[in-house]
PDB file of C-alpha atoms in Angstrom:
ATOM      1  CA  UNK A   1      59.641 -30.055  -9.024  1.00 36.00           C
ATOM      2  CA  UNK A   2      63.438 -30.904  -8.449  1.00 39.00           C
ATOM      3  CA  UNK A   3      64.548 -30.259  -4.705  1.00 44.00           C
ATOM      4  CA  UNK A   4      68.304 -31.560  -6.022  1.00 49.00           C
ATOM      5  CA  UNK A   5      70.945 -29.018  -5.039  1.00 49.00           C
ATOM      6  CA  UNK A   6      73.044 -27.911  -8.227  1.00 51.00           C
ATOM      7  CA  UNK A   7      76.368 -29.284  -7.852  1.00 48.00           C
ATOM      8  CA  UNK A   8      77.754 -24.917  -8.984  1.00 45.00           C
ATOM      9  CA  UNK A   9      76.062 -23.468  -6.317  1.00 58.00           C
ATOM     10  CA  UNK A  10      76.445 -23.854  -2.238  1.00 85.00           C
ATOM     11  CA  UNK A  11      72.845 -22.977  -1.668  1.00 95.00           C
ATOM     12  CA  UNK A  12      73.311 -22.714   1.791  1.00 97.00           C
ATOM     13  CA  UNK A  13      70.074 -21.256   2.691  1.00 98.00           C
ATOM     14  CA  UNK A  14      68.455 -23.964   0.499  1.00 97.00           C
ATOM     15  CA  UNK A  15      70.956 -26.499   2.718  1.00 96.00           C
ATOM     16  CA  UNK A  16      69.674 -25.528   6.034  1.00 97.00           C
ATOM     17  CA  UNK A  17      65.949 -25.071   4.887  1.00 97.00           C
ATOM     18  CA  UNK A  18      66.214 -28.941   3.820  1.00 96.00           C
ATOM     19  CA  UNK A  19      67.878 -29.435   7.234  1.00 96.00           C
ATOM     20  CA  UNK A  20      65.776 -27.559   9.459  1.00 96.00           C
ATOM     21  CA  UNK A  21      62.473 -29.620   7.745  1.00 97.00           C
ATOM     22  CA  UNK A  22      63.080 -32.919   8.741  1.00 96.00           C
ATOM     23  CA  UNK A  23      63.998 -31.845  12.435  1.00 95.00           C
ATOM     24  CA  UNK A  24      60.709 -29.349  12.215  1.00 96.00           C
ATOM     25  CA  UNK A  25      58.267 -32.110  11.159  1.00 96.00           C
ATOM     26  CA  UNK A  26      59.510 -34.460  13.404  1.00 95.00           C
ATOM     27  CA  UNK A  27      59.019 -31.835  16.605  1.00 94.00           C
ATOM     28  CA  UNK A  28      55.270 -31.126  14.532  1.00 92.00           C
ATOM     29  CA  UNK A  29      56.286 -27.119  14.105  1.00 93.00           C
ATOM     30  CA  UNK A  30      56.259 -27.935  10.481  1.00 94.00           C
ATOM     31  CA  UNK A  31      53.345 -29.310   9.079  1.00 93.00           C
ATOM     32  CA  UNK A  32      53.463 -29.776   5.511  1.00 94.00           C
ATOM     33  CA  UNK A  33      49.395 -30.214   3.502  1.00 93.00           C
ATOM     34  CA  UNK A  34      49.528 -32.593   0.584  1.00 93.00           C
ATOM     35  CA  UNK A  35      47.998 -32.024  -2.633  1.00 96.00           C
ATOM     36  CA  UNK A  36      47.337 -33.254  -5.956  1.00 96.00           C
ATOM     37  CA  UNK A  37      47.490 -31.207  -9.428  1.00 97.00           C
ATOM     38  CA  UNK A  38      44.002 -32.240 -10.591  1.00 97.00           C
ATOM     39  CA  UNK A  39      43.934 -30.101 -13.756  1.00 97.00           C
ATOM     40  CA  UNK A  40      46.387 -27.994 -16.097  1.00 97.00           C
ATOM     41  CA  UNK A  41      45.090 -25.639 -17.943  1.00 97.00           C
ATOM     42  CA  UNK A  42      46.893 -24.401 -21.323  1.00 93.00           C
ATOM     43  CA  UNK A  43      46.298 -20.595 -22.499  1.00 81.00           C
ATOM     44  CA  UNK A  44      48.653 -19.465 -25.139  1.00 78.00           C
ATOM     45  CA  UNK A  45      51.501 -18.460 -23.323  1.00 82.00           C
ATOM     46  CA  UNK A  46      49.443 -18.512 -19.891  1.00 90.00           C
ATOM     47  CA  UNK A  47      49.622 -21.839 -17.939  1.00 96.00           C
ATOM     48  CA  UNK A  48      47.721 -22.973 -15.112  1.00 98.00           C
ATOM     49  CA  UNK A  49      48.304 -25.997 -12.648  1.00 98.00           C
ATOM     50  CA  UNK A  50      45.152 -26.849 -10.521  1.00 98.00           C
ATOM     51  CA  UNK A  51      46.261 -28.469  -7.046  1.00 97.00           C
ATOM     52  CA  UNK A  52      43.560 -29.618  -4.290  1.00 96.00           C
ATOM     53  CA  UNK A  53      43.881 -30.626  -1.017  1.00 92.00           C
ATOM     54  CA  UNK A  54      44.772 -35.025  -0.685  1.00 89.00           C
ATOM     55  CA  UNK A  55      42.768 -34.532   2.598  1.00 66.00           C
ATOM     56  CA  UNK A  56      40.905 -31.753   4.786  1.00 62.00           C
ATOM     57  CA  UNK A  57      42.952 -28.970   6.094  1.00 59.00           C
ATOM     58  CA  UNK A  58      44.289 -30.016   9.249  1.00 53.00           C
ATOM     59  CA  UNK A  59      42.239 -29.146  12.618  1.00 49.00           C
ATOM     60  CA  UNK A  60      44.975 -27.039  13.522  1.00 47.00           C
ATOM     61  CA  UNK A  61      45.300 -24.632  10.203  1.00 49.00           C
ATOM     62  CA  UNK A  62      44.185 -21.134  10.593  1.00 49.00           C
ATOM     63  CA  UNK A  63      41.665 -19.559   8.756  1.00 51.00           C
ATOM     64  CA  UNK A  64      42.196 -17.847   6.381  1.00 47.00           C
ATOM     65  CA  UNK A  65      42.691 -14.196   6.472  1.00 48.00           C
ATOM     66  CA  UNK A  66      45.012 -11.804   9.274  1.00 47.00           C
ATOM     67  CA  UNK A  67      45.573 -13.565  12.757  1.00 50.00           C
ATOM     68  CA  UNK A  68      47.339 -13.172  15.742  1.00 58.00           C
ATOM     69  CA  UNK A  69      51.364 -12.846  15.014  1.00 69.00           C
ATOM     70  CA  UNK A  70      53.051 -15.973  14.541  1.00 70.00           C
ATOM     71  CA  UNK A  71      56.369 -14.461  14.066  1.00 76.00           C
ATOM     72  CA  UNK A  72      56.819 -12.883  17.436  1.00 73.00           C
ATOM     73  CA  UNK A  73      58.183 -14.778  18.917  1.00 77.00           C
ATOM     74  CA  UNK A  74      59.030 -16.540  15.617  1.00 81.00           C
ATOM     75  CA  UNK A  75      59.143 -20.625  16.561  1.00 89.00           C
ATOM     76  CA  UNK A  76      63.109 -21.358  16.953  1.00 92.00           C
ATOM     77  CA  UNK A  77      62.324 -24.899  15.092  1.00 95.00           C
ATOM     78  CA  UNK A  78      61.361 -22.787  11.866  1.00 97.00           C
ATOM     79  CA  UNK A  79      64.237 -20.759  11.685  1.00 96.00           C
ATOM     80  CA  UNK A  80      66.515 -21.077   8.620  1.00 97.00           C
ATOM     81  CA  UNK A  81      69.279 -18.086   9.226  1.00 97.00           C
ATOM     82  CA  UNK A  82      69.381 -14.132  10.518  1.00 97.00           C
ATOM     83  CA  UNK A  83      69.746 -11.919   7.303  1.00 98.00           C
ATOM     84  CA  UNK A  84      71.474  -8.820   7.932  1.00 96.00           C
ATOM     85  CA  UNK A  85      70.803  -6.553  11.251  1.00 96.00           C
ATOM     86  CA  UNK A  86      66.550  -6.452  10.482  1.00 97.00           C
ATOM     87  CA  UNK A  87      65.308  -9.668   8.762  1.00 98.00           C
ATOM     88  CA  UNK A  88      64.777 -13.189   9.718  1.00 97.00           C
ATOM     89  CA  UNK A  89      64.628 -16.322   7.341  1.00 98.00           C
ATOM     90  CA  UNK A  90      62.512 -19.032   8.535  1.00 98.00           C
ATOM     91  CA  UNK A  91      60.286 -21.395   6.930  1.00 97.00           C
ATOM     92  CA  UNK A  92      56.525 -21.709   6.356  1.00 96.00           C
ATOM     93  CA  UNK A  93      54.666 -23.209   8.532  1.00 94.00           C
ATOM     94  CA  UNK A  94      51.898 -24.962   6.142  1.00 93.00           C
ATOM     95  CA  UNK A  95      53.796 -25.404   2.975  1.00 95.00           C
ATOM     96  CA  UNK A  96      52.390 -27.159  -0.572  1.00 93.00           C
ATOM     97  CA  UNK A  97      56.226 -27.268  -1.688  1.00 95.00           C
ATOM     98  CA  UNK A  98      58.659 -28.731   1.121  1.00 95.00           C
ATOM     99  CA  UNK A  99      61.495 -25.789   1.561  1.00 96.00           C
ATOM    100  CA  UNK A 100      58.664 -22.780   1.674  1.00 98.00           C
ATOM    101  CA  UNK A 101      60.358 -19.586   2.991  1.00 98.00           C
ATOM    102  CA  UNK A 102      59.529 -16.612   4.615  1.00 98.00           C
ATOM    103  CA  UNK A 103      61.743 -13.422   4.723  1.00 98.00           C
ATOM    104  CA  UNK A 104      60.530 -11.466   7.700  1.00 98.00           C
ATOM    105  CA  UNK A 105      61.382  -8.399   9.555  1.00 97.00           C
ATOM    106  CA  UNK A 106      62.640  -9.151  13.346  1.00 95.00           C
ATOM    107  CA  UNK A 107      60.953  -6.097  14.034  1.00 94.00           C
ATOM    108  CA  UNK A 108      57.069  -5.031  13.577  1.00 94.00           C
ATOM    109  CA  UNK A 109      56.586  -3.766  10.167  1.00 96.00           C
ATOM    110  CA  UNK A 110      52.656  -3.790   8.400  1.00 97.00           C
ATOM    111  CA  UNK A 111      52.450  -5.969   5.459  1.00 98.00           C
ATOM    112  CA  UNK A 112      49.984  -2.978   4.421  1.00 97.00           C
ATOM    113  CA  UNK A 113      53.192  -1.064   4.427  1.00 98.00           C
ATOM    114  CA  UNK A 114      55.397   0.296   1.652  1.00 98.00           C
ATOM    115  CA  UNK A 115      58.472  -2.434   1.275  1.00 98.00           C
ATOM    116  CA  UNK A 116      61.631  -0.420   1.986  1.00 98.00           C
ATOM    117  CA  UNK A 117      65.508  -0.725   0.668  1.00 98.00           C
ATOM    118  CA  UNK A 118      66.287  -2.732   3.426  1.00 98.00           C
ATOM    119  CA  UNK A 119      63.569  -5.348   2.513  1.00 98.00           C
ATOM    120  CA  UNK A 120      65.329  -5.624  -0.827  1.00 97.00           C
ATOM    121  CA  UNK A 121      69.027  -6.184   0.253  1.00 97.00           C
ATOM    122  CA  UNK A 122      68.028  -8.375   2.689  1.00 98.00           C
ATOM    123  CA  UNK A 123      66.013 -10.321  -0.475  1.00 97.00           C
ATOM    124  CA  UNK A 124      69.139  -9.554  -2.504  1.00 96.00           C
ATOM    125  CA  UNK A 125      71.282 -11.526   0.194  1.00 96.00           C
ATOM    126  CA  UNK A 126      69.563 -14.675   0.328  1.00 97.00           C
ATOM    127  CA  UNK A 127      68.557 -14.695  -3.955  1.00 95.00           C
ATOM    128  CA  UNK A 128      72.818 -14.130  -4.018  1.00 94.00           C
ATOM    129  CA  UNK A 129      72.859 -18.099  -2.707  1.00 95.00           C
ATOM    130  CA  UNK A 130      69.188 -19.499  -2.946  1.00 96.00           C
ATOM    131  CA  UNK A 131      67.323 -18.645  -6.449  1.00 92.00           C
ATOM    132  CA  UNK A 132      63.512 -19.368  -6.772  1.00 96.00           C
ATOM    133  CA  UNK A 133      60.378 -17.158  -7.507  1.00 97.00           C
ATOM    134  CA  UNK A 134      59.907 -14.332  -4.381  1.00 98.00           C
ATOM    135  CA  UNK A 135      56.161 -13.482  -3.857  1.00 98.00           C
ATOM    136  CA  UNK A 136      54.674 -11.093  -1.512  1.00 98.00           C
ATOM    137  CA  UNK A 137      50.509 -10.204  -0.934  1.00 98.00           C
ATOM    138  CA  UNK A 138      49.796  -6.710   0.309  1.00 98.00           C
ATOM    139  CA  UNK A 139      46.787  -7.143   2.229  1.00 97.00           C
ATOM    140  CA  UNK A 140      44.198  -9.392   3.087  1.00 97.00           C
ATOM    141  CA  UNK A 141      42.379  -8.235  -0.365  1.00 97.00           C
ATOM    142  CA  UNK A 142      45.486  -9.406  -2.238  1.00 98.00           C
ATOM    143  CA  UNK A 143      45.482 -12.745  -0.016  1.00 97.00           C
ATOM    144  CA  UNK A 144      47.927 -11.608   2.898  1.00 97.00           C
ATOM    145  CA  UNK A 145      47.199 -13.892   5.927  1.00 92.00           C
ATOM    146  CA  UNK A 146      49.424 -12.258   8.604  1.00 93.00           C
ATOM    147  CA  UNK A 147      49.485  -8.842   9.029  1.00 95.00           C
ATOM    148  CA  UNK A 148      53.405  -8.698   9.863  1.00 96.00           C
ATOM    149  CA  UNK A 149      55.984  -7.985   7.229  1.00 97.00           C
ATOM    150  CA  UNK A 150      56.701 -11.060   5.156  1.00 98.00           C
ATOM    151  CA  UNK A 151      58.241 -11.939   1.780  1.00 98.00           C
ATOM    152  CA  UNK A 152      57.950 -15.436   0.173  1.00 98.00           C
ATOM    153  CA  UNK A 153      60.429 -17.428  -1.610  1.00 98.00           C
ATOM    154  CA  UNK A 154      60.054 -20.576  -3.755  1.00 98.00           C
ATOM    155  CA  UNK A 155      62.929 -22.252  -4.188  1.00 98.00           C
ATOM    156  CA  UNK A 156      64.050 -22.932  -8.401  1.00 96.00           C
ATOM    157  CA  UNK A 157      66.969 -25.089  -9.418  1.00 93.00           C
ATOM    158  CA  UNK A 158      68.882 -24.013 -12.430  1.00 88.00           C
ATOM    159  CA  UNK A 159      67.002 -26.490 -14.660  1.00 92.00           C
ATOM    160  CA  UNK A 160      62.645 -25.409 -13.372  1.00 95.00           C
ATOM    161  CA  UNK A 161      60.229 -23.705 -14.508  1.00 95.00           C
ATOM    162  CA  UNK A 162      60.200 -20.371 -12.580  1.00 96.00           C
ATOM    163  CA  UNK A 163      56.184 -20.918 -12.800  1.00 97.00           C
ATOM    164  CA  UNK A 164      53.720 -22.097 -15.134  1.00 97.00           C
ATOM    165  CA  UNK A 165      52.962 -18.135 -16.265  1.00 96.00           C
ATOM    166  CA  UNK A 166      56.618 -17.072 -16.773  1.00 96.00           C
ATOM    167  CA  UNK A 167      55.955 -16.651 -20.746  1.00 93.00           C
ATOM    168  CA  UNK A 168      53.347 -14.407 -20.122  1.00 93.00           C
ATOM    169  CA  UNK A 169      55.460 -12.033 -17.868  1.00 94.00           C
ATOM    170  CA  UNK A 170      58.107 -12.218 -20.335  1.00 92.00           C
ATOM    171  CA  UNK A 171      55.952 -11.562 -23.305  1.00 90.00           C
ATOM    172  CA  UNK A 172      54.165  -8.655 -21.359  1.00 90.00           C
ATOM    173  CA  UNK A 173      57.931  -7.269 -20.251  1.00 89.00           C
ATOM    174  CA  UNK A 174      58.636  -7.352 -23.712  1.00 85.00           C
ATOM    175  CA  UNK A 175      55.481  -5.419 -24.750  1.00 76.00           C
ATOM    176  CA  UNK A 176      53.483  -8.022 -26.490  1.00 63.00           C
ATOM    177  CA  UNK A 177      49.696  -7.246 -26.288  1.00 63.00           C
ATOM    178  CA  UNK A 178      47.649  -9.993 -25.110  1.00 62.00           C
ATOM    179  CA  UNK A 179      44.842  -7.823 -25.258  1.00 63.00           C
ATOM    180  CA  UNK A 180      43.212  -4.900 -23.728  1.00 72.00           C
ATOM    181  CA  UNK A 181      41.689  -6.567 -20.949  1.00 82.00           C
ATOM    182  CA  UNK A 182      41.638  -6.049 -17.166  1.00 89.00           C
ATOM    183  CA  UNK A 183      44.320  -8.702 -16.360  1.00 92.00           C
ATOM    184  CA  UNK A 184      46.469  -6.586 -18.776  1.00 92.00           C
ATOM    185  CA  UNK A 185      45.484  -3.057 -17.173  1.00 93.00           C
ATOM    186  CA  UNK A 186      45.925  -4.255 -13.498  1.00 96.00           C
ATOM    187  CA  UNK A 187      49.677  -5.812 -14.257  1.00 97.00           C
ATOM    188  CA  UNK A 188      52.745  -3.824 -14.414  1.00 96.00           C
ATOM    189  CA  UNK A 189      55.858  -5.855 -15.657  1.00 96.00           C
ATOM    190  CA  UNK A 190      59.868  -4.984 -15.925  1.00 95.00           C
ATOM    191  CA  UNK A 191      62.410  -6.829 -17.479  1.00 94.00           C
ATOM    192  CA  UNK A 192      65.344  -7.163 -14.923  1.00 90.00           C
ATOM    193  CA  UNK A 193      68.234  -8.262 -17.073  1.00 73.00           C
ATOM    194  CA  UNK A 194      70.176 -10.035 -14.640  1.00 66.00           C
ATOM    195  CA  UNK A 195      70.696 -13.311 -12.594  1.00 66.00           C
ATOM    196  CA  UNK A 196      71.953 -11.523  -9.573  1.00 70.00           C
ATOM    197  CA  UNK A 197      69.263  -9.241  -8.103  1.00 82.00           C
ATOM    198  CA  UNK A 198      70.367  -5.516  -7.269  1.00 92.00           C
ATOM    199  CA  UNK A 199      68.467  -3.979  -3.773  1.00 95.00           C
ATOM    200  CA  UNK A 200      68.568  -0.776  -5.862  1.00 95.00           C
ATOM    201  CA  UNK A 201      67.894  -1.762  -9.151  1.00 94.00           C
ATOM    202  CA  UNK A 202      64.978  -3.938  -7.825  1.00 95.00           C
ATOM    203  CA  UNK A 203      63.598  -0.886  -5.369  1.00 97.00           C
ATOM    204  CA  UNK A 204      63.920   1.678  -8.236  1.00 96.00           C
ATOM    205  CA  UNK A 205      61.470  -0.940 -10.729  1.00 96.00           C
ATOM    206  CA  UNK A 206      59.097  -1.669  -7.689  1.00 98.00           C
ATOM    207  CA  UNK A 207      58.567   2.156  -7.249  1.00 98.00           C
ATOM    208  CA  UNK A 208      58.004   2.337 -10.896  1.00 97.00           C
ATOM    209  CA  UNK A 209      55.680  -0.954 -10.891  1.00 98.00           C
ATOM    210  CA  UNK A 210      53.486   1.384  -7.927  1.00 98.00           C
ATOM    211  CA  UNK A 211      53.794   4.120 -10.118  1.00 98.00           C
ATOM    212  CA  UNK A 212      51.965   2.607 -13.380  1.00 96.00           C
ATOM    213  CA  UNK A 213      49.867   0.392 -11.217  1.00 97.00           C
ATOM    214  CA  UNK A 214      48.661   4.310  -9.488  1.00 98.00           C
ATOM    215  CA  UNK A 215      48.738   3.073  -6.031  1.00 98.00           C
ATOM    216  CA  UNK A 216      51.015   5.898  -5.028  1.00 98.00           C
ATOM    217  CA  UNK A 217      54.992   6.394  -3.572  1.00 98.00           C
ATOM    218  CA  UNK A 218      56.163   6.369  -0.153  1.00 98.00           C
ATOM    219  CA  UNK A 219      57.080   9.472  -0.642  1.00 97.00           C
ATOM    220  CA  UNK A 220      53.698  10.965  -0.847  1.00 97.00           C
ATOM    221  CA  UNK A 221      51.765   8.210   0.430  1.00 98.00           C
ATOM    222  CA  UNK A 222      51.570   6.374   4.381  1.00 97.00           C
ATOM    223  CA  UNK A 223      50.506   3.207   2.609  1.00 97.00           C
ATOM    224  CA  UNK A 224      49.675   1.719  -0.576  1.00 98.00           C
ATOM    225  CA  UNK A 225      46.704   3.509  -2.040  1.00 98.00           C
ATOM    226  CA  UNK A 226      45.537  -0.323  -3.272  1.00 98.00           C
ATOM    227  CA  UNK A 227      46.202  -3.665  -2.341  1.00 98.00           C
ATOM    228  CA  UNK A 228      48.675  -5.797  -4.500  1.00 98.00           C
ATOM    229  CA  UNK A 229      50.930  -8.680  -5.097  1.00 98.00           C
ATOM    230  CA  UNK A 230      53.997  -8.561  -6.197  1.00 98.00           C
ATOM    231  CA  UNK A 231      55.996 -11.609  -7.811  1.00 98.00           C
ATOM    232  CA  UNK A 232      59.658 -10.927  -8.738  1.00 97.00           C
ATOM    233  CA  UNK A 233      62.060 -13.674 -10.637  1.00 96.00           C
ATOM    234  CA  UNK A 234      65.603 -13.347 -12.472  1.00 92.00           C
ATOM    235  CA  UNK A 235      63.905 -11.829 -15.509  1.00 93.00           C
ATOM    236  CA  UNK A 236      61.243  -9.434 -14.542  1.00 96.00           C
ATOM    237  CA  UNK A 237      59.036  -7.877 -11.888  1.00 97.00           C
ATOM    238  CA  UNK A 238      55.498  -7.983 -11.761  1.00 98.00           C
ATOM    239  CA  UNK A 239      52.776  -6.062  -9.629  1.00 98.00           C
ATOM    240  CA  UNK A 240      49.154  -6.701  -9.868  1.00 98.00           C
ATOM    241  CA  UNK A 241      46.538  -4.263  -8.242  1.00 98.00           C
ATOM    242  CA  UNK A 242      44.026  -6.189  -6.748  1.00 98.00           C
ATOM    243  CA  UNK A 243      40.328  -5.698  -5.474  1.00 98.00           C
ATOM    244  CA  UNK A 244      39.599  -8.714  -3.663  1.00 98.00           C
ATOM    245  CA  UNK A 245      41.101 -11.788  -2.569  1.00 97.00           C
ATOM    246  CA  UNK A 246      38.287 -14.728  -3.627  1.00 97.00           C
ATOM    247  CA  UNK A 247      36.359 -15.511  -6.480  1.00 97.00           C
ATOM    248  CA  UNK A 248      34.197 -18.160  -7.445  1.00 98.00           C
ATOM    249  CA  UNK A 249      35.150 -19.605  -4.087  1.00 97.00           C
ATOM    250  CA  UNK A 250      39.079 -19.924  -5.268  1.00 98.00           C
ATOM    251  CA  UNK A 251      41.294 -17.712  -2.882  1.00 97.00           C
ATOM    252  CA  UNK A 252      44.132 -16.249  -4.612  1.00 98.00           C
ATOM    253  CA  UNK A 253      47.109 -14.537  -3.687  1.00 98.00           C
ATOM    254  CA  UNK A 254      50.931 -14.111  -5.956  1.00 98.00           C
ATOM    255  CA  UNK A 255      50.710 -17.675  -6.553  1.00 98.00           C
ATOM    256  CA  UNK A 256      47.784 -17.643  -8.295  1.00 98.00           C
ATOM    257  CA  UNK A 257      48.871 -15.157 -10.986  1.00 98.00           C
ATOM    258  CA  UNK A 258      52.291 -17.051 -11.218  1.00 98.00           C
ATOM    259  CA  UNK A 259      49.811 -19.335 -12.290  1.00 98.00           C
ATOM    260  CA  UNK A 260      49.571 -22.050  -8.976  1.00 98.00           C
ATOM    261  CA  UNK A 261      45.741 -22.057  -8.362  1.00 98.00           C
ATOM    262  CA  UNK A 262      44.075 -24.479  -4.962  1.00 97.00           C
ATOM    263  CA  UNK A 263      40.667 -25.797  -4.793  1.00 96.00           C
ATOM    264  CA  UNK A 264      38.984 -26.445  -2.010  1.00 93.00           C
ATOM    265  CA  UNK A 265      35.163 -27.442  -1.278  1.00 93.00           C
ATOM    266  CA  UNK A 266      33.830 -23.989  -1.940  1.00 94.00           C
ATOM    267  CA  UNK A 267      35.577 -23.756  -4.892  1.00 97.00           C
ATOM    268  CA  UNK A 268      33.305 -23.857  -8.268  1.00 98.00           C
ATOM    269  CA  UNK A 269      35.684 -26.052 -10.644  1.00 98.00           C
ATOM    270  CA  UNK A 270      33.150 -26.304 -13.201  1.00 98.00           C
ATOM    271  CA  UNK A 271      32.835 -22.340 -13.755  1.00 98.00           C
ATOM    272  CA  UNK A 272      36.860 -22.857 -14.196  1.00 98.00           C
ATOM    273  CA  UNK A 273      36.754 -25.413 -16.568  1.00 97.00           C
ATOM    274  CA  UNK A 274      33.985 -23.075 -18.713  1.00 97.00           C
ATOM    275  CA  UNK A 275      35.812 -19.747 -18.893  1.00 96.00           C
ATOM    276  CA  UNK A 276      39.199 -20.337 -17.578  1.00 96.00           C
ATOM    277  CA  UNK A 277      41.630 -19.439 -15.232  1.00 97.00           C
ATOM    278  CA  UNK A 278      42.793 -16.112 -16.921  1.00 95.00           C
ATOM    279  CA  UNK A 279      38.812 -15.426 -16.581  1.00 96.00           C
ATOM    280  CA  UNK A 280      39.188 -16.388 -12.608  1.00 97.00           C
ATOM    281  CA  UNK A 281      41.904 -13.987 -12.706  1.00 97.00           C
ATOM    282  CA  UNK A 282      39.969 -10.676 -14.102  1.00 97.00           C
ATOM    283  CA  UNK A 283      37.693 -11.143 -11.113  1.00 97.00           C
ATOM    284  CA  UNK A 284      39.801 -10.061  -8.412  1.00 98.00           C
ATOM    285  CA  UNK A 285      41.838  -7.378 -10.120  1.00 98.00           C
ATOM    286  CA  UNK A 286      41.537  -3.872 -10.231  1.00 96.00           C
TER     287      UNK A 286
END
């Protein structure tokens, strides 16, 4: 992956995410985990990379799963820039890819929650200058590990992959069948045609992602009748209703249907290798 900045674009959140790393690493607010890609695995149109840890997870990483808030008070060395009046954009704490970063709400808001307008414009803002794949888990059953509203951005350069799975959305977008299976049935996808995402354009598809995915409307509904991740880029939307976060000792969250899979001891890499990460996949949808 590329961290150069494109010489068309100011990328100033990208600028001052770069920035605010070395100074966060150096103070030991940011600490980055190494990995490896070990495997990639090659499924039609449906690519996998398999990363693993270089060494054990730090002493000082959290378990996984819903903790006490980190973001309030959100640590001044991770902060990248205030969007708008309600959001926050600061970076991850424990990233895999150096310039990891989290769009948060200054205010309490449940992840568990429905994502609102606001959400979306204050995505739209940042996407306007800084392009990459956004990913957010529901729930701790769709691999959430805070409980306080947070959207996730990896940063793309003109010139990357969005992620290893982006023909698949595409194809699926488009209406292609890749078969009748339960990966299909859990996934909603929508084309966006557009390089500049629109709050309302992207709100209106999300509400229609929740709507063929039958996990309700805000509207009707307090909360999300299922747990889910969503993963938006340029081209399309996705939503996948999950039904648990782990299998076969892999946890996944977004980034594992983008196609970004992490082993760690429990994990059973052999059962990958047999049936495949699409396979993996089917076990934790809905």
């Amino acid at each position: 992956m590329s961290f150069k900045l494109d010489s068309l674009s100011s990328e100033v959140y990208w600028r001052s995410a770069l920035y605010r790393t070395k100074s966060a690493i150096k103070s030991s607010s940011l600490l980055p985990l190494e990995t490896q890609i070990i495997r990639v695995y090659n499924q039609r149109e449906s690519n996998f990379e398999l990363r693993t840890l270089v060494s054990d997870n730090p002493p000082h990483l959290p378990k996984a799963g819903p903790r006490d808030n980190p973001f309030l008070p959100t640590d001044k060395q991770l902060e990248i820039a205030q969007i708008g009046n309600d959001h926050s954009l600061i970076l991850n704490k424990y990233p895999v890819q150096i310039g990891h970063m989290l769009l948060i709400t200054k205010k309490w808001s449940p992840q568990k929650g429905w994502l609102t307008i606001n959400d979306l414009k204050a995505l739209e803002i940042v996407h306007s200058d800084t392009n990459g794949l956004w990913f957010f888990n529901s729930s701790p059953k769709a691999g959430a590990s805070q409980p306080h509203r947070h959207l996730q951005l990896l940063r793309r350069g003109s010139d990357d992959l969005i992620c290893p799975r982006n023909k698949w959305f595409q194809s699926i977008s488009q209406d292609k069948s890749f078969g009748n299976n339960s990966l299909t049935k859990s996934t909603s996808v929508i084309g966006i045609d557009c390089s500049s995402l629109c709050a309302d354009e992207l709100y209106e598809k999300y509400l229609k992602c929740c709507k063929n995915m039958s996990i309700g409307s805000p509207v009707n509904d307090r909360e999300p009748k299922k747990p889910y991740n969503l993963l938006i880029s340029n081209n399309w939307i996705a939503l996948i209703r999950r039904s648990q976060d782990n299998s076969m000792g892999f946890s996944i969250n977004a980034l594992g249907f983008a196609g970004y899979l992490l082993a760690t001891n429990k994990s059973n890499i052999k059962w990958l290798d047999k049936y495949g990460p699409e396979k993996l996949l089917e076990g934790v949808v809905d």
